[in-house]
Amino acid sequence: MSAHHVFTHCLICEQLCGLDVEVENNRVASIRPDKANPYTWRDFCIKGQRAGEVAGSPWRITSPMRRTDSGFVRAGWGDLIEDVGGRLERILDRHGPDAVAGYAGNPFGFSYGSVVWHNLFLMQIGTQQIYSVQSIDSNAKHVATGAMFGVEMLALVPDLDLADFVVLVGTNPAVSKFNWGGKVPNGWRRLKDRVRNGAQLVVVDPRCTETAEHATLHVAPIPDSHWALLLGMVKVILEDGLVRLPAEAAIDGLTELADFTGRLELSKLAGICGVSADVIAEVARGFAGSKTGFVMAGTGPALGTNGTLAQWLALVLNVITDRIERPGGRFMPNWPVPWQNRLAQMRKPPQRTSRVRGIPVVAGNRALAELPDEILTEGEGQVRALIMGGGNPVSTGPDGERMDRALAELDLFVSLDLFQRESHRHAHWLVPAQHFLEREEVHIGLHAYNELPFIQTTRRALEPPPEVKPEWMFYRDLAVRLGKPMFGGQDMDPTKLAAASLAGGGLVTLDAIRAEDHGLVYGERSMGHLWDMLSVEERPIRLWLDEFAVELRRQLAQAPSRNPDEFRMVSRRRNGMMNASLTETSGSAVPDETADCVEVAIADAARLGLAECDRVVIKSASASLEANVVLSEHVRPGTLVIAHGWGSPLYNPANGAEVFRKGIPRNRLVSGAEVDALSGVPALNGSVVQLVRVP
Ligand SMILES: Nc1nc2c(c(=O)[nH]1)N[C@H]1C(S)=C(S)[C@@H](COP(=O)(O)OP(=O)(O)OC[C@H]3O[C@@H](n4cnc5c(=O)[nH]c(N)nc54)[C@H](O)[C@@H]3O)O[C@H]1N2
Ligand SMILES: Nc1nc2c(c(=O)[nH]1)N[C@H]1C(S)=C(S)[C@@H](COP(=O)(O)OP(=O)(O)OC[C@H]3O[C@@H](n4cnc5c(=O)[nH]c(N)nc54)[C@H](O)[C@@H]3O)O[C@H]1N2
Ligand code: SF4
Ligand SMILES: [Mo]
């Protein structure tokens, strides 16, 4: 068969780059950026380029696999549904719906059918035990926007091309792109262009990142103390009379905020974050005094225990300088489906605190940090069954060893994934996933956060292996087996559901989207949608929240730790990897300084007598790991940088052999017990560790 080309888009990260996939004999011959895509090909990277290696990987799970005493064995779809359905039925009968939990990892969210059917299935059986990766990467943002604007899932996309003064706090778009729940295609290059044309770019990051190298000012705070810097900026802006409020919305809480900051010394805040009062004031005045601009905080803060404070204060800075829904500021993109419907869905239960630790539910999800407790703690509502879709929490969440022990205790554990990773060692069933190159669907959820009304259909470039079905069918069939068919027994599939949702929005139809191979721009970019939403809801923007103030006071009361033997550990991402996955492709084999290494500031190394390549032990309260030292002039003293993601081994499900183990499972050093009180997020960034040289 001769080669043919399929135009689709990548579904590895939210940039959703347009792809030109050359296919020969149902194998990928090449993947290139689809330059006929009007919008989203320019971020194209090695992850998308190597996607064919993942789809064609010899270690892929290509049929349902059942665990037996002698390892995993292939099984049929019918056996899968019968066995899982039977076990679930017994657990539900005996222990009730909360004994069954679901966990959705990041890649699961990139399959519309998978994530929608997973969540609807869990709602259908009535469990409150719904967990997702959001609770380690974006809860801080959801809590802040929920409290301030009444919408947990709000994305405020930056308008890069018109921004004069940009403050990026703990985000590294030069590697990660602008795509954390709100996407700006080609954003990093657009921002660099803007800086070349005179815009100011302030990067607040304990490491001098690839992004910071292009900044007009790099500010390196102590990890997890960014909130003090942002609070200092708020104080300066309020006291210097630089406040400009938006006219379109009522604003609550400015007086309380001014009272609170008025009683604080800037020097105290400077001491907490390790950035001088002069620099804080300079950035605040520059930002407030510029014509346009925005502050944006990323996962640097959001993956730490003060992430909600950072998100809140960053948003406050945008509101009090009138940068929301303004050119050069941040705005809510128009959604292809009516936002009223989406919001109603998002507000559905469960809306209570958790059973064991009393952590609040955020955006409908419980905190991953407490899943082991919910499995291991006996009593009513104890989790006994888990359905995990595209997740690897043993590696990507806190305290993986404890998570692993908890997963081993489950009466039923099903993993839907392309591979068997360490998180799936105790699974009773491995359910094969369809790779995105094998899917045919329109992901209306991911396209809701585009900076421009743009949407594209995912096209099937490869035929999936014969026994691999779309994951949504697993949930559909399981619900039928349990006598609880979804959608009231109607014949429904992701395509029909997407068509119905789009019809409700009236902006674009499914047929129009599918008629366009390279993606469809279906309207002009527009601003002001947030004002519409707030006015319909008759809601002010709340700048001051009592629960946030409690947390702020608690932080202020804690003396900053200055023990020279203590370090704070932060992460970095790799170009060829997506979180803990893609080690299986040659893209991850690109040599770089991050593999097996810990980056140590030169001053710290000198103090401790460490040299390049020395072997060290990194110790936390929960674990210890070994790494090689890389001396770095880019790291703030007192900070250790370890790449996230390397340390997850991959197994060959056919014989149980480990096929890869690279890098450091650094998240084992992170405790699941200590979380952001507001959001339930553990200290994946900012956790305290010690460094000891291996003699
Ligand atoms: N190549 C690649 N791209 C990706 C991903 C990937 O794994 N690989 N992952 C994708 C995903 S899931 C997400 S959510 C996005 C995330 O996108 P970003 O939020 O941009 O994430 P990072 O690139 O990790 O940048 C976080 C930065 O925060 C800094 N930091 C750490 N701790 C602190 C702190 O306490 N204070 C401050 N001020 N800064 C801190 C780190 O040094 C780092 O430079 O990226 C996406 N893009
Ligand atoms: N220290 C530290 N920890 C972090 C981070 C950090 O920067 N530093 N980043 C955090 C962030 S931002 C995130 S989003 C999380 C991510 O955490 P996870 O979602 O757990 O991690 P991933 O490695 O992205 O992928 C999880 C699984 O999805 C599978 N998968 C890939 N594609 C598909 C598919 O199409 N279908 C199915 N069913 N499965 C698929 C992969 O094989 C893998 O086993 O990690 C978080 N953890
Ligand atoms: S992984 Fe790379 S190619 Fe794929 S969407 Fe993200 S930036 Fe684009
Ligand atoms: Mo993420």
Short mmCIF file of C-alpha atoms and ligand atoms in Angstrom, two decimals, residues 10 12-13 15-17 43-45 47-48 177, ligand 3:
data_model
loop_
_atom_site.label_atom_id
_atom_site.label_comp_id
_atom_site.label_asym_id
_atom_site.label_seq_id
_atom_site.Cartn_x
_atom_site.Cartn_y
_atom_site.Cartn_z
CA CYS A 10 -1.61 16.25 18.48
CA ILE A 12 -0.23 15.22 24.05
CA CYS A 13 -0.35 18.74 25.43
CA GLN A 15 -1.25 23.19 22.24
CA LEU A 16 -3.07 20.62 20.06
CA CYS A 17 -0.63 21.20 17.20
CA ASP A 43 4.55 24.75 18.55
CA PHE A 44 5.18 21.37 16.96
CA CYS A 45 7.80 19.49 19.01
CA LYS A 47 6.78 14.72 21.44
CA GLY A 48 4.34 15.02 18.58
CA LYS A 177 4.30 26.42 26.13
S1 SF4 B 3 3.32 17.78 22.50
FE1 SF4 B 3 4.41 19.12 21.08
S2 SF4 B 3 3.48 18.67 19.10
FE2 SF4 B 3 2.09 17.85 20.65
S3 SF4 B 3 0.61 19.48 21.03
FE3 SF4 B 3 2.25 19.72 22.54
S4 SF4 B 3 3.69 21.17 21.61
FE4 SF4 B 3 2.37 20.40 19.97
#
